[in-house]
Structure formats: structure tokens, C-alpha cells
Amino acid sequence: MANAVADFFDRRLDGRAVPMAVGDLLVIAALFGAGTVYHNGVAFVASNPGYLAGTIGPFLVGWIVAAPLLGAYAPGAAESSKAAVPLAIRSWLLADAIAMGLRATPFVRGGVQLSFVLVSLGVGIVGLALWRTLLFKLR
């Protein structure tokens, strides 16, 4: 069992993708943090930091689960935007579904409205695709 897990991570995680992974997490946090501030105001978010964490958290959890499973950091993923962007989009579809599943539970505030599902899908896809494209243009 331990060898199977090690093999999985060897095939799915490449150390050269660490900068891209850090950027992905920061992009997700920034996008959903900005949305939270936009809808609630700076004063509310500043006085309720747990609210911000509760909004961003499900999307980060979704990404942390989905990205390695779908190869967003696999060998070759960090070689070009041609490889990295489609992997991010594919991973975001699952990450968003996981986040919405978490938001649908009584343990996570927010709920699941169709309009928010569509917005979160679009924001995540565009944000991650732009970030990863920019990353390779700057290299």
C-alpha cells in the first residue's frame, strides 16, 4: 500500500512545479478573497477574518485535492503554458465541484447557488489560465 501511494505521488508531483503550485494557491485565494471583499466590504472582512477563511477555504481544499489527482503538477506540467493551462482548467472543474460539495454541507457557510457555481467556475478557469500563461511568458 505504501509503495502504491509513493508511486502515485511520484507520477503526479514534480518538484519543478512548486513555484506554479504556490502561484495557483495565491491566485485562488486572491480571486475569492477579492470577491468576498467586493460583496461584503473591507470593514466587514477586516473585522471578521474567519468569514474570509470560510469563503476561501473550500476552494483551496478542492484545489489541493483535485490538482495532484488530475496531474496539474505532474512531470511535464511545468514545462510550458501549452501543458500547464489545460491541466489547470481540468483540475479546476473538479476543484470547484469539491468546493461546492463542501459548501453544501452544514459545516461550511455559503451554500450552493447556480449563479455562484457558474461564477466560481469562470473566475477559477480564467484566473488560473491567465496566471499560468503569464508565468511562462515571464520565464
mmCIF file of N, CA and C in Angstrom:
data_model
loop_
_atom_site.group_PDB
_atom_site.id
_atom_site.type_symbol
_atom_site.label_atom_id
_atom_site.label_comp_id
_atom_site.label_asym_id
_atom_site.label_seq_id
_atom_site.Cartn_x
_atom_site.Cartn_y
_atom_site.Cartn_z
ATOM 1 N N MET A 1 0.822 -1.194 0.000
ATOM 2 C CA MET A 1 0.000 0.000 0.000
ATOM 3 C C MET A 1 0.865 1.256 0.000
ATOM 4 N N ALA A 2 1.883 1.266 0.845
ATOM 5 C CA ALA A 2 2.751 2.437 0.917
ATOM 6 C C ALA A 2 3.464 2.669 -0.414
ATOM 7 N N ASN A 3 3.872 1.589 -1.081
ATOM 8 C CA ASN A 3 4.522 1.734 -2.382
ATOM 9 C C ASN A 3 3.574 2.282 -3.430
ATOM 10 N N ALA A 4 2.324 1.875 -3.382
ATOM 11 C CA ALA A 4 1.333 2.379 -4.338
ATOM 12 C C ALA A 4 1.121 3.866 -4.156
ATOM 13 N N VAL A 5 1.068 4.314 -2.919
ATOM 14 C CA VAL A 5 0.901 5.750 -2.643
ATOM 15 C C VAL A 5 2.133 6.513 -3.109
ATOM 16 N N ALA A 6 3.304 5.989 -2.820
ATOM 17 C CA ALA A 6 4.544 6.641 -3.252
ATOM 18 C C ALA A 6 4.625 6.704 -4.771
ATOM 19 N N ASP A 7 4.250 5.628 -5.446
ATOM 20 C CA ASP A 7 4.237 5.614 -6.913
ATOM 21 C C ASP A 7 3.281 6.657 -7.469
ATOM 22 N N PHE A 8 2.110 6.757 -6.852
ATOM 23 C CA PHE A 8 1.121 7.741 -7.298
ATOM 24 C C PHE A 8 1.712 9.145 -7.235
ATOM 25 N N PHE A 9 2.308 9.494 -6.092
ATOM 26 C CA PHE A 9 2.855 10.843 -5.934
ATOM 27 C C PHE A 9 4.064 11.069 -6.830
ATOM 28 N N ASP A 10 4.858 10.040 -7.081
ATOM 29 C CA ASP A 10 5.986 10.178 -7.999
ATOM 30 C C ASP A 10 5.511 10.499 -9.411
ATOM 31 N N ARG A 11 4.412 9.900 -9.815
ATOM 32 C CA ARG A 11 3.866 10.139 -11.157
ATOM 33 C C ARG A 11 3.097 11.451 -11.247
ATOM 34 N N ARG A 12 2.593 11.953 -10.137
ATOM 35 C CA ARG A 12 1.704 13.111 -10.156
ATOM 36 C C ARG A 12 2.313 14.408 -9.657
ATOM 37 N N LEU A 13 3.471 14.371 -9.018
ATOM 38 C CA LEU A 13 4.062 15.577 -8.443
ATOM 39 C C LEU A 13 5.512 15.730 -8.878
ATOM 40 N N ASP A 14 5.808 16.870 -9.471
ATOM 41 C CA ASP A 14 7.166 17.187 -9.921
ATOM 42 C C ASP A 14 7.635 18.409 -9.140
ATOM 43 N N GLY A 15 8.782 18.298 -8.499
ATOM 44 C CA GLY A 15 9.315 19.398 -7.699
ATOM 45 C C GLY A 15 9.488 20.687 -8.477
ATOM 46 N N ARG A 16 9.689 20.597 -9.788
ATOM 47 C CA ARG A 16 9.843 21.811 -10.604
ATOM 48 C C ARG A 16 8.550 22.614 -10.708
ATOM 49 N N ALA A 17 7.438 22.020 -10.297
ATOM 50 C CA ALA A 17 6.146 22.700 -10.367
ATOM 51 C C ALA A 17 5.808 23.466 -9.085
ATOM 52 N N VAL A 18 6.706 23.452 -8.097
ATOM 53 C CA VAL A 18 6.416 24.113 -6.822
ATOM 54 C C VAL A 18 6.100 25.602 -7.000
ATOM 55 N N PRO A 19 6.881 26.381 -7.757
ATOM 56 C CA PRO A 19 6.514 27.798 -7.927
ATOM 57 C C PRO A 19 5.126 27.974 -8.553
ATOM 58 N N MET A 20 4.807 27.124 -9.498
ATOM 59 C CA MET A 20 3.496 27.198 -10.131
ATOM 60 C C MET A 20 2.397 26.851 -9.118
ATOM 61 N N ALA A 21 2.644 25.861 -8.280
ATOM 62 C CA ALA A 21 1.662 25.454 -7.267
ATOM 63 C C ALA A 21 1.420 26.572 -6.262
ATOM 64 N N VAL A 22 2.489 27.217 -5.812
ATOM 65 C CA VAL A 22 2.341 28.331 -4.877
ATOM 66 C C VAL A 22 1.529 29.447 -5.533
ATOM 67 N N GLY A 23 1.843 29.754 -6.776
ATOM 68 C CA GLY A 23 1.097 30.773 -7.504
ATOM 69 C C GLY A 23 -0.365 30.408 -7.670
ATOM 70 N N ASP A 24 -0.639 29.136 -7.966
ATOM 71 C CA ASP A 24 -2.032 28.683 -8.105
ATOM 72 C C ASP A 24 -2.809 28.950 -6.818
ATOM 73 N N LEU A 25 -2.237 28.571 -5.694
ATOM 74 C CA LEU A 25 -2.911 28.770 -4.413
ATOM 75 C C LEU A 25 -3.129 30.251 -4.118
ATOM 76 N N LEU A 26 -2.129 31.059 -4.429
ATOM 77 C CA LEU A 26 -2.268 32.505 -4.205
ATOM 78 C C LEU A 26 -3.333 33.120 -5.113
ATOM 79 N N VAL A 27 -3.386 32.672 -6.355
ATOM 80 C CA VAL A 27 -4.402 33.173 -7.295
ATOM 81 C C VAL A 27 -5.797 32.820 -6.804
ATOM 82 N N ILE A 28 -5.989 31.582 -6.397
ATOM 83 C CA ILE A 28 -7.305 31.157 -5.907
ATOM 84 C C ILE A 28 -7.701 31.973 -4.683
ATOM 85 N N ALA A 29 -6.775 32.112 -3.742
ATOM 86 C CA ALA A 29 -7.064 32.893 -2.532
ATOM 87 C C ALA A 29 -7.356 34.350 -2.874
ATOM 88 N N ALA A 30 -6.589 34.934 -3.785
ATOM 89 C CA ALA A 30 -6.791 36.335 -4.153
ATOM 90 C C ALA A 30 -8.129 36.549 -4.854
ATOM 91 N N LEU A 31 -8.467 35.670 -5.773
ATOM 92 C CA LEU A 31 -9.718 35.831 -6.509
ATOM 93 C C LEU A 31 -10.933 35.719 -5.601
ATOM 94 N N PHE A 32 -10.969 34.691 -4.770
ATOM 95 C CA PHE A 32 -12.133 34.511 -3.908
ATOM 96 C C PHE A 32 -12.101 35.472 -2.719
ATOM 97 N N GLY A 33 -10.912 35.895 -2.323
ATOM 98 C CA GLY A 33 -10.814 36.945 -1.307
ATOM 99 C C GLY A 33 -11.338 38.273 -1.833
ATOM 100 N N ALA A 34 -10.975 38.603 -3.068
ATOM 101 C CA ALA A 34 -11.450 39.849 -3.672
ATOM 102 C C ALA A 34 -12.968 39.832 -3.821
ATOM 103 N N GLY A 35 -13.513 38.695 -4.221
ATOM 104 C CA GLY A 35 -14.967 38.583 -4.337
ATOM 105 C C GLY A 35 -15.661 38.760 -3.001
ATOM 106 N N THR A 36 -15.067 38.200 -1.960
ATOM 107 C CA THR A 36 -15.635 38.328 -0.622
ATOM 108 C C THR A 36 -15.629 39.785 -0.174
ATOM 109 N N VAL A 37 -14.533 40.474 -0.412
ATOM 110 C CA VAL A 37 -14.439 41.889 -0.050
ATOM 111 C C VAL A 37 -15.427 42.709 -0.878
ATOM 112 N N TYR A 38 -15.514 42.415 -2.166
ATOM 113 C CA TYR A 38 -16.422 43.152 -3.047
ATOM 114 C C TYR A 38 -17.870 43.032 -2.557
ATOM 115 N N HIS A 39 -18.272 41.849 -2.172
ATOM 116 C CA HIS A 39 -19.665 41.632 -1.775
ATOM 117 C C HIS A 39 -19.973 42.032 -0.338
ATOM 118 N N ASN A 40 -18.957 42.119 0.512
ATOM 119 C CA ASN A 40 -19.201 42.387 1.933
ATOM 120 C C ASN A 40 -18.553 43.657 2.458
ATOM 121 N N GLY A 41 -17.599 44.202 1.740
ATOM 122 C CA GLY A 41 -16.916 45.406 2.181
ATOM 123 C C GLY A 41 -15.662 45.100 2.987
ATOM 124 N N VAL A 42 -14.725 46.009 2.902
ATOM 125 C CA VAL A 42 -13.442 45.846 3.590
ATOM 126 C C VAL A 42 -13.633 45.820 5.105
ATOM 127 N N ALA A 43 -14.467 46.712 5.630
ATOM 128 C CA ALA A 43 -14.648 46.796 7.083
ATOM 129 C C ALA A 43 -15.190 45.486 7.645
ATOM 130 N N PHE A 44 -16.170 44.900 6.966
ATOM 131 C CA PHE A 44 -16.739 43.638 7.440
ATOM 132 C C PHE A 44 -15.693 42.529 7.422
ATOM 133 N N VAL A 45 -14.976 42.408 6.310
ATOM 134 C CA VAL A 45 -13.982 41.341 6.184
ATOM 135 C C VAL A 45 -12.844 41.537 7.184
ATOM 136 N N ALA A 46 -12.416 42.779 7.369
ATOM 137 C CA ALA A 46 -11.330 43.052 8.317
ATOM 138 C C ALA A 46 -11.736 42.712 9.750
ATOM 139 N N SER A 47 -12.987 42.908 10.074
ATOM 140 C CA SER A 47 -13.428 42.619 11.438
ATOM 141 C C SER A 47 -13.914 41.170 11.604
ATOM 142 N N ASN A 48 -13.983 40.419 10.501
ATOM 143 C CA ASN A 48 -14.417 39.019 10.538
ATOM 144 C C ASN A 48 -13.492 38.146 9.691
ATOM 145 N N PRO A 49 -12.229 37.985 10.091
ATOM 146 C CA PRO A 49 -11.289 37.221 9.260
ATOM 147 C C PRO A 49 -11.706 35.767 9.061
ATOM 148 N N GLY A 50 -12.447 35.219 9.995
ATOM 149 C CA GLY A 50 -12.934 33.848 9.837
ATOM 150 C C GLY A 50 -13.908 33.730 8.678
ATOM 151 N N TYR A 51 -14.632 34.790 8.393
ATOM 152 C CA TYR A 51 -15.567 34.796 7.265
ATOM 153 C C TYR A 51 -14.806 34.637 5.960
ATOM 154 N N LEU A 52 -13.717 35.381 5.845
ATOM 155 C CA LEU A 52 -12.878 35.296 4.646
ATOM 156 C C LEU A 52 -12.294 33.888 4.502
ATOM 157 N N ALA A 53 -11.765 33.347 5.576
ATOM 158 C CA ALA A 53 -11.193 31.990 5.543
ATOM 159 C C ALA A 53 -12.262 30.962 5.196
ATOM 160 N N GLY A 54 -13.472 31.153 5.709
ATOM 161 C CA GLY A 54 -14.555 30.228 5.423
ATOM 162 C C GLY A 54 -15.002 30.267 3.977
ATOM 163 N N THR A 55 -14.808 31.395 3.328
ATOM 164 C CA THR A 55 -15.162 31.514 1.915
ATOM 165 C C THR A 55 -14.069 30.931 1.028
ATOM 166 N N ILE A 56 -12.826 31.253 1.320
ATOM 167 C CA ILE A 56 -11.701 30.802 0.500
ATOM 168 C C ILE A 56 -11.389 29.321 0.733
ATOM 169 N N GLY A 57 -11.521 28.872 1.964
ATOM 170 C CA GLY A 57 -11.115 27.536 2.363
ATOM 171 C C GLY A 57 -11.613 26.397 1.483
ATOM 172 N N PRO A 58 -12.898 26.311 1.190
ATOM 173 C CA PRO A 58 -13.370 25.191 0.365
ATOM 174 C C PRO A 58 -12.725 25.135 -1.020
ATOM 175 N N PHE A 59 -12.405 26.286 -1.580
ATOM 176 C CA PHE A 59 -11.778 26.305 -2.902
ATOM 177 C C PHE A 59 -10.318 25.857 -2.824
ATOM 178 N N LEU A 60 -9.635 26.242 -1.755
ATOM 179 C CA LEU A 60 -8.256 25.779 -1.570
ATOM 180 C C LEU A 60 -8.229 24.273 -1.320
ATOM 181 N N VAL A 61 -9.151 23.780 -0.496
ATOM 182 C CA VAL A 61 -9.226 22.335 -0.243
ATOM 183 C C VAL A 61 -9.517 21.603 -1.550
ATOM 184 N N GLY A 62 -10.479 22.106 -2.307
ATOM 185 C CA GLY A 62 -10.803 21.486 -3.589
ATOM 186 C C GLY A 62 -9.603 21.415 -4.498
ATOM 187 N N TRP A 63 -8.842 22.507 -4.557
ATOM 188 C CA TRP A 63 -7.660 22.538 -5.419
ATOM 189 C C TRP A 63 -6.584 21.585 -4.920
ATOM 190 N N ILE A 64 -6.349 21.568 -3.628
ATOM 191 C CA ILE A 64 -5.310 20.709 -3.054
ATOM 192 C C ILE A 64 -5.621 19.232 -3.299
ATOM 193 N N VAL A 65 -6.882 18.894 -3.347
ATOM 194 C CA VAL A 65 -7.282 17.507 -3.641
ATOM 195 C C VAL A 65 -7.232 17.245 -5.146
ATOM 196 N N ALA A 66 -7.835 18.123 -5.932
ATOM 197 C CA ALA A 66 -8.017 17.872 -7.364
ATOM 198 C C ALA A 66 -6.734 17.994 -8.182
ATOM 199 N N ALA A 67 -5.929 19.008 -7.902
ATOM 200 C CA ALA A 67 -4.760 19.275 -8.750
ATOM 201 C C ALA A 67 -3.794 18.095 -8.830
ATOM 202 N N PRO A 68 -3.385 17.499 -7.716
ATOM 203 C CA PRO A 68 -2.491 16.329 -7.837
ATOM 204 C C PRO A 68 -3.179 15.131 -8.494
ATOM 205 N N LEU A 69 -4.449 14.929 -8.183
ATOM 206 C CA LEU A 69 -5.162 13.785 -8.763
ATOM 207 C C LEU A 69 -5.227 13.856 -10.283
ATOM 208 N N LEU A 70 -5.405 15.067 -10.815
ATOM 209 C CA LEU A 70 -5.578 15.231 -12.254
ATOM 210 C C LEU A 70 -4.303 15.668 -12.977
ATOM 211 N N GLY A 71 -3.188 15.688 -12.260
ATOM 212 C CA GLY A 71 -1.900 15.906 -12.906
ATOM 213 C C GLY A 71 -1.484 17.346 -13.121
ATOM 214 N N ALA A 72 -2.049 18.272 -12.374
ATOM 215 C CA ALA A 72 -1.697 19.686 -12.550
ATOM 216 C C ALA A 72 -0.229 19.968 -12.228
ATOM 217 N N TYR A 73 0.408 19.080 -11.465
ATOM 218 C CA TYR A 73 1.821 19.242 -11.107
ATOM 219 C C TYR A 73 2.652 18.024 -11.489
ATOM 220 N N ALA A 74 2.155 17.250 -12.428
ATOM 221 C CA ALA A 74 2.855 16.055 -12.882
ATOM 222 C C ALA A 74 4.088 16.436 -13.691
ATOM 223 N N PRO A 75 5.029 15.514 -13.863
ATOM 224 C CA PRO A 75 6.173 15.796 -14.719
ATOM 225 C C PRO A 75 5.696 16.268 -16.096
ATOM 226 N N GLY A 76 6.249 17.358 -16.551
ATOM 227 C CA GLY A 76 5.866 17.941 -17.831
ATOM 228 C C GLY A 76 4.880 19.083 -17.695
ATOM 229 N N ALA A 77 4.148 19.142 -16.579
ATOM 230 C CA ALA A 77 3.138 20.189 -16.395
ATOM 231 C C ALA A 77 3.758 21.573 -16.289
ATOM 232 N N ALA A 78 4.985 21.642 -15.792
ATOM 233 C CA ALA A 78 5.626 22.935 -15.580
ATOM 234 C C ALA A 78 6.584 23.303 -16.705
ATOM 235 N N GLU A 79 6.434 22.659 -17.856
ATOM 236 C CA GLU A 79 7.353 22.922 -18.962
ATOM 237 C C GLU A 79 6.880 24.000 -19.915
ATOM 238 N N SER A 80 5.563 24.153 -20.072
ATOM 239 C CA SER A 80 5.052 25.169 -20.996
ATOM 240 C C SER A 80 3.612 25.494 -20.650
ATOM 241 N N SER A 81 3.159 26.657 -21.082
ATOM 242 C CA SER A 81 1.765 27.004 -20.848
ATOM 243 C C SER A 81 0.849 26.085 -21.646
ATOM 244 N N LYS A 82 1.338 25.559 -22.753
ATOM 245 C CA LYS A 82 0.546 24.629 -23.564
ATOM 246 C C LYS A 82 0.190 23.372 -22.767
ATOM 247 N N ALA A 83 1.051 22.970 -21.862
ATOM 248 C CA ALA A 83 0.774 21.828 -20.989
ATOM 249 C C ALA A 83 0.066 22.282 -19.713
ATOM 250 N N ALA A 84 0.510 23.378 -19.138
ATOM 251 C CA ALA A 84 0.052 23.799 -17.815
ATOM 252 C C ALA A 84 -1.382 24.320 -17.787
ATOM 253 N N VAL A 85 -1.775 25.064 -18.796
ATOM 254 C CA VAL A 85 -3.106 25.675 -18.772
ATOM 255 C C VAL A 85 -4.224 24.638 -18.876
ATOM 256 N N PRO A 86 -4.188 23.709 -19.831
ATOM 257 C CA PRO A 86 -5.264 22.704 -19.869
ATOM 258 C C PRO A 86 -5.345 21.854 -18.600
ATOM 259 N N LEU A 87 -4.201 21.567 -17.998
ATOM 260 C CA LEU A 87 -4.206 20.800 -16.751
ATOM 261 C C LEU A 87 -4.869 21.593 -15.626
ATOM 262 N N ALA A 88 -4.633 22.894 -15.605
ATOM 263 C CA ALA A 88 -5.263 23.738 -14.587
ATOM 264 C C ALA A 88 -6.777 23.796 -14.793
ATOM 265 N N ILE A 89 -7.202 23.939 -16.035
ATOM 266 C CA ILE A 89 -8.635 24.020 -16.318
ATOM 267 C C ILE A 89 -9.325 22.719 -15.916
ATOM 268 N N ARG A 90 -8.752 21.616 -16.322
ATOM 269 C CA ARG A 90 -9.320 20.308 -15.984
ATOM 270 C C ARG A 90 -9.369 20.131 -14.466
ATOM 271 N N SER A 91 -8.316 20.520 -13.795
ATOM 272 C CA SER A 91 -8.261 20.382 -12.340
ATOM 273 C C SER A 91 -9.263 21.306 -11.657
ATOM 274 N N TRP A 92 -9.449 22.501 -12.211
ATOM 275 C CA TRP A 92 -10.373 23.450 -11.592
ATOM 276 C C TRP A 92 -11.810 22.938 -11.653
ATOM 277 N N LEU A 93 -12.178 22.242 -12.695
ATOM 278 C CA LEU A 93 -13.538 21.702 -12.783
ATOM 279 C C LEU A 93 -13.832 20.795 -11.586
ATOM 280 N N LEU A 94 -12.896 19.919 -11.263
ATOM 281 C CA LEU A 94 -13.075 19.042 -10.104
ATOM 282 C C LEU A 94 -12.937 19.824 -8.801
ATOM 283 N N ALA A 95 -11.977 20.727 -8.727
ATOM 284 C CA ALA A 95 -11.769 21.517 -7.501
ATOM 285 C C ALA A 95 -13.021 22.317 -7.148
ATOM 286 N N ASP A 96 -13.640 22.918 -8.145
ATOM 287 C CA ASP A 96 -14.848 23.696 -7.912
ATOM 288 C C ASP A 96 -15.995 22.792 -7.451
ATOM 289 N N ALA A 97 -16.101 21.607 -8.045
ATOM 290 C CA ALA A 97 -17.140 20.660 -7.627
ATOM 291 C C ALA A 97 -16.933 20.237 -6.172
ATOM 292 N N ILE A 98 -15.678 20.012 -5.790
ATOM 293 C CA ILE A 98 -15.372 19.668 -4.398
ATOM 294 C C ILE A 98 -15.743 20.824 -3.478
ATOM 295 N N ALA A 99 -15.366 22.035 -3.872
ATOM 296 C CA ALA A 99 -15.682 23.218 -3.063
ATOM 297 C C ALA A 99 -17.193 23.372 -2.893
ATOM 298 N N MET A 100 -17.921 23.174 -3.960
ATOM 299 C CA MET A 100 -19.380 23.294 -3.864
ATOM 300 C C MET A 100 -19.961 22.185 -2.987
ATOM 301 N N GLY A 101 -19.390 20.997 -3.071
ATOM 302 C CA GLY A 101 -19.819 19.923 -2.190
ATOM 303 C C GLY A 101 -19.602 20.278 -0.730
ATOM 304 N N LEU A 102 -18.464 20.883 -0.430
ATOM 305 C CA LEU A 102 -18.189 21.321 0.941
ATOM 306 C C LEU A 102 -19.144 22.425 1.368
ATOM 307 N N ARG A 103 -19.402 23.364 0.468
ATOM 308 C CA ARG A 103 -20.307 24.473 0.783
ATOM 309 C C ARG A 103 -21.746 23.997 0.983
ATOM 310 N N ALA A 104 -22.083 22.848 0.433
ATOM 311 C CA ALA A 104 -23.436 22.311 0.574
ATOM 312 C C ALA A 104 -23.661 21.626 1.917
ATOM 313 N N THR A 105 -22.590 21.422 2.682
ATOM 314 C CA THR A 105 -22.722 20.777 3.988
ATOM 315 C C THR A 105 -23.098 21.814 5.038
ATOM 316 N N PRO A 106 -23.623 21.366 6.163
ATOM 317 C CA PRO A 106 -23.943 22.314 7.229
ATOM 318 C C PRO A 106 -22.699 22.846 7.960
ATOM 319 N N PHE A 107 -21.526 22.297 7.633
ATOM 320 C CA PHE A 107 -20.305 22.694 8.328
ATOM 321 C C PHE A 107 -19.630 23.903 7.677
ATOM 322 N N VAL A 108 -20.015 24.216 6.443
ATOM 323 C CA VAL A 108 -19.390 25.321 5.712
ATOM 324 C C VAL A 108 -20.475 26.301 5.306
ATOM 325 N N ARG A 109 -20.253 27.559 5.607
ATOM 326 C CA ARG A 109 -21.195 28.616 5.290
ATOM 327 C C ARG A 109 -21.130 28.924 3.797
ATOM 328 N N GLY A 110 -22.211 29.366 3.242
ATOM 329 C CA GLY A 110 -22.200 29.832 1.868
ATOM 330 C C GLY A 110 -23.249 29.211 0.986
ATOM 331 N N GLY A 111 -23.440 27.937 1.116
ATOM 332 C CA GLY A 111 -24.426 27.282 0.284
ATOM 333 C C GLY A 111 -23.978 27.173 -1.165
ATOM 334 N N VAL A 112 -24.887 26.669 -1.989
ATOM 335 C CA VAL A 112 -24.578 26.443 -3.396
ATOM 336 C C VAL A 112 -25.732 26.992 -4.242
ATOM 337 N N GLN A 113 -25.488 28.111 -4.884
ATOM 338 C CA GLN A 113 -26.458 28.685 -5.802
ATOM 339 C C GLN A 113 -25.895 28.528 -7.212
ATOM 340 N N LEU A 114 -26.760 28.231 -8.172
ATOM 341 C CA LEU A 114 -26.318 28.007 -9.547
ATOM 342 C C LEU A 114 -25.501 29.184 -10.068
ATOM 343 N N SER A 115 -25.922 30.401 -9.771
ATOM 344 C CA SER A 115 -25.190 31.572 -10.262
ATOM 345 C C SER A 115 -23.763 31.589 -9.702
ATOM 346 N N PHE A 116 -23.612 31.223 -8.433
ATOM 347 C CA PHE A 116 -22.271 31.215 -7.845
ATOM 348 C C PHE A 116 -21.435 30.074 -8.408
ATOM 349 N N VAL A 117 -22.046 28.940 -8.679
ATOM 350 C CA VAL A 117 -21.319 27.827 -9.299
ATOM 351 C C VAL A 117 -20.735 28.291 -10.635
ATOM 352 N N LEU A 118 -21.544 28.956 -11.434
ATOM 353 C CA LEU A 118 -21.088 29.424 -12.746
ATOM 354 C C LEU A 118 -20.004 30.485 -12.618
ATOM 355 N N VAL A 119 -20.182 31.408 -11.685
ATOM 356 C CA VAL A 119 -19.177 32.449 -11.476
ATOM 357 C C VAL A 119 -17.872 31.846 -10.977
ATOM 358 N N SER A 120 -17.957 30.945 -10.014
ATOM 359 C CA SER A 120 -16.725 30.357 -9.466
ATOM 360 C C SER A 120 -16.006 29.517 -10.512
ATOM 361 N N LEU A 121 -16.747 28.826 -11.361
ATOM 362 C CA LEU A 121 -16.114 28.082 -12.459
ATOM 363 C C LEU A 121 -15.377 29.036 -13.384
ATOM 364 N N GLY A 122 -16.056 30.088 -13.814
ATOM 365 C CA GLY A 122 -15.457 31.044 -14.741
ATOM 366 C C GLY A 122 -14.274 31.783 -14.151
ATOM 367 N N VAL A 123 -14.427 32.259 -12.932
ATOM 368 C CA VAL A 123 -13.349 33.006 -12.274
ATOM 369 C C VAL A 123 -12.123 32.120 -12.090
ATOM 370 N N GLY A 124 -12.327 30.909 -11.634
ATOM 371 C CA GLY A 124 -11.202 29.994 -11.425
ATOM 372 C C GLY A 124 -10.500 29.631 -12.719
ATOM 373 N N ILE A 125 -11.269 29.319 -13.750
ATOM 374 C CA ILE A 125 -10.669 28.954 -15.037
ATOM 375 C C ILE A 125 -9.874 30.120 -15.611
ATOM 376 N N VAL A 126 -10.481 31.289 -15.659
ATOM 377 C CA VAL A 126 -9.802 32.456 -16.235
ATOM 378 C C VAL A 126 -8.592 32.841 -15.390
ATOM 379 N N GLY A 127 -8.763 32.881 -14.076
ATOM 380 C CA GLY A 127 -7.657 33.275 -13.204
ATOM 381 C C GLY A 127 -6.463 32.338 -13.300
ATOM 382 N N LEU A 128 -6.708 31.050 -13.224
ATOM 383 C CA LEU A 128 -5.612 30.082 -13.298
ATOM 384 C C LEU A 128 -4.974 30.064 -14.685
ATOM 385 N N ALA A 129 -5.783 30.164 -15.728
ATOM 386 C CA ALA A 129 -5.236 30.178 -17.093
ATOM 387 C C ALA A 129 -4.376 31.419 -17.328
ATOM 388 N N LEU A 130 -4.846 32.571 -16.882
ATOM 389 C CA LEU A 130 -4.050 33.800 -17.043
ATOM 390 C C LEU A 130 -2.753 33.729 -16.251
ATOM 391 N N TRP A 131 -2.834 33.277 -15.010
ATOM 392 C CA TRP A 131 -1.641 33.168 -14.164
ATOM 393 C C TRP A 131 -0.617 32.236 -14.795
ATOM 394 N N ARG A 132 -1.056 31.069 -15.215
ATOM 395 C CA ARG A 132 -0.112 30.106 -15.772
ATOM 396 C C ARG A 132 0.458 30.591 -17.109
ATOM 397 N N THR A 133 -0.327 31.254 -17.903
ATOM 398 C CA THR A 133 0.179 31.825 -19.158
ATOM 399 C C THR A 133 1.224 32.887 -18.858
ATOM 400 N N LEU A 134 0.918 33.769 -17.918
ATOM 401 C CA LEU A 134 1.853 34.827 -17.527
ATOM 402 C C LEU A 134 3.143 34.234 -16.964
ATOM 403 N N LEU A 135 3.033 33.194 -16.179
ATOM 404 C CA LEU A 135 4.216 32.550 -15.596
ATOM 405 C C LEU A 135 5.204 32.137 -16.694
ATOM 406 N N PHE A 136 4.721 31.552 -17.754
ATOM 407 C CA PHE A 136 5.621 31.084 -18.814
ATOM 408 C C PHE A 136 6.097 32.214 -19.717
ATOM 409 N N LYS A 137 5.344 33.290 -19.791
ATOM 410 C CA LYS A 137 5.794 34.463 -20.558
ATOM 411 C C LYS A 137 6.936 35.175 -19.823
ATOM 412 N N LEU A 138 6.923 35.115 -18.488
ATOM 413 C CA LEU A 138 7.941 35.784 -17.683
ATOM 414 C C LEU A 138 9.212 34.967 -17.520
ATOM 415 N N ARG A 139 9.173 33.706 -17.854
ATOM 416 C CA ARG A 139 10.360 32.844 -17.694
ATOM 417 C C ARG A 139 11.394 33.125 -18.749
#
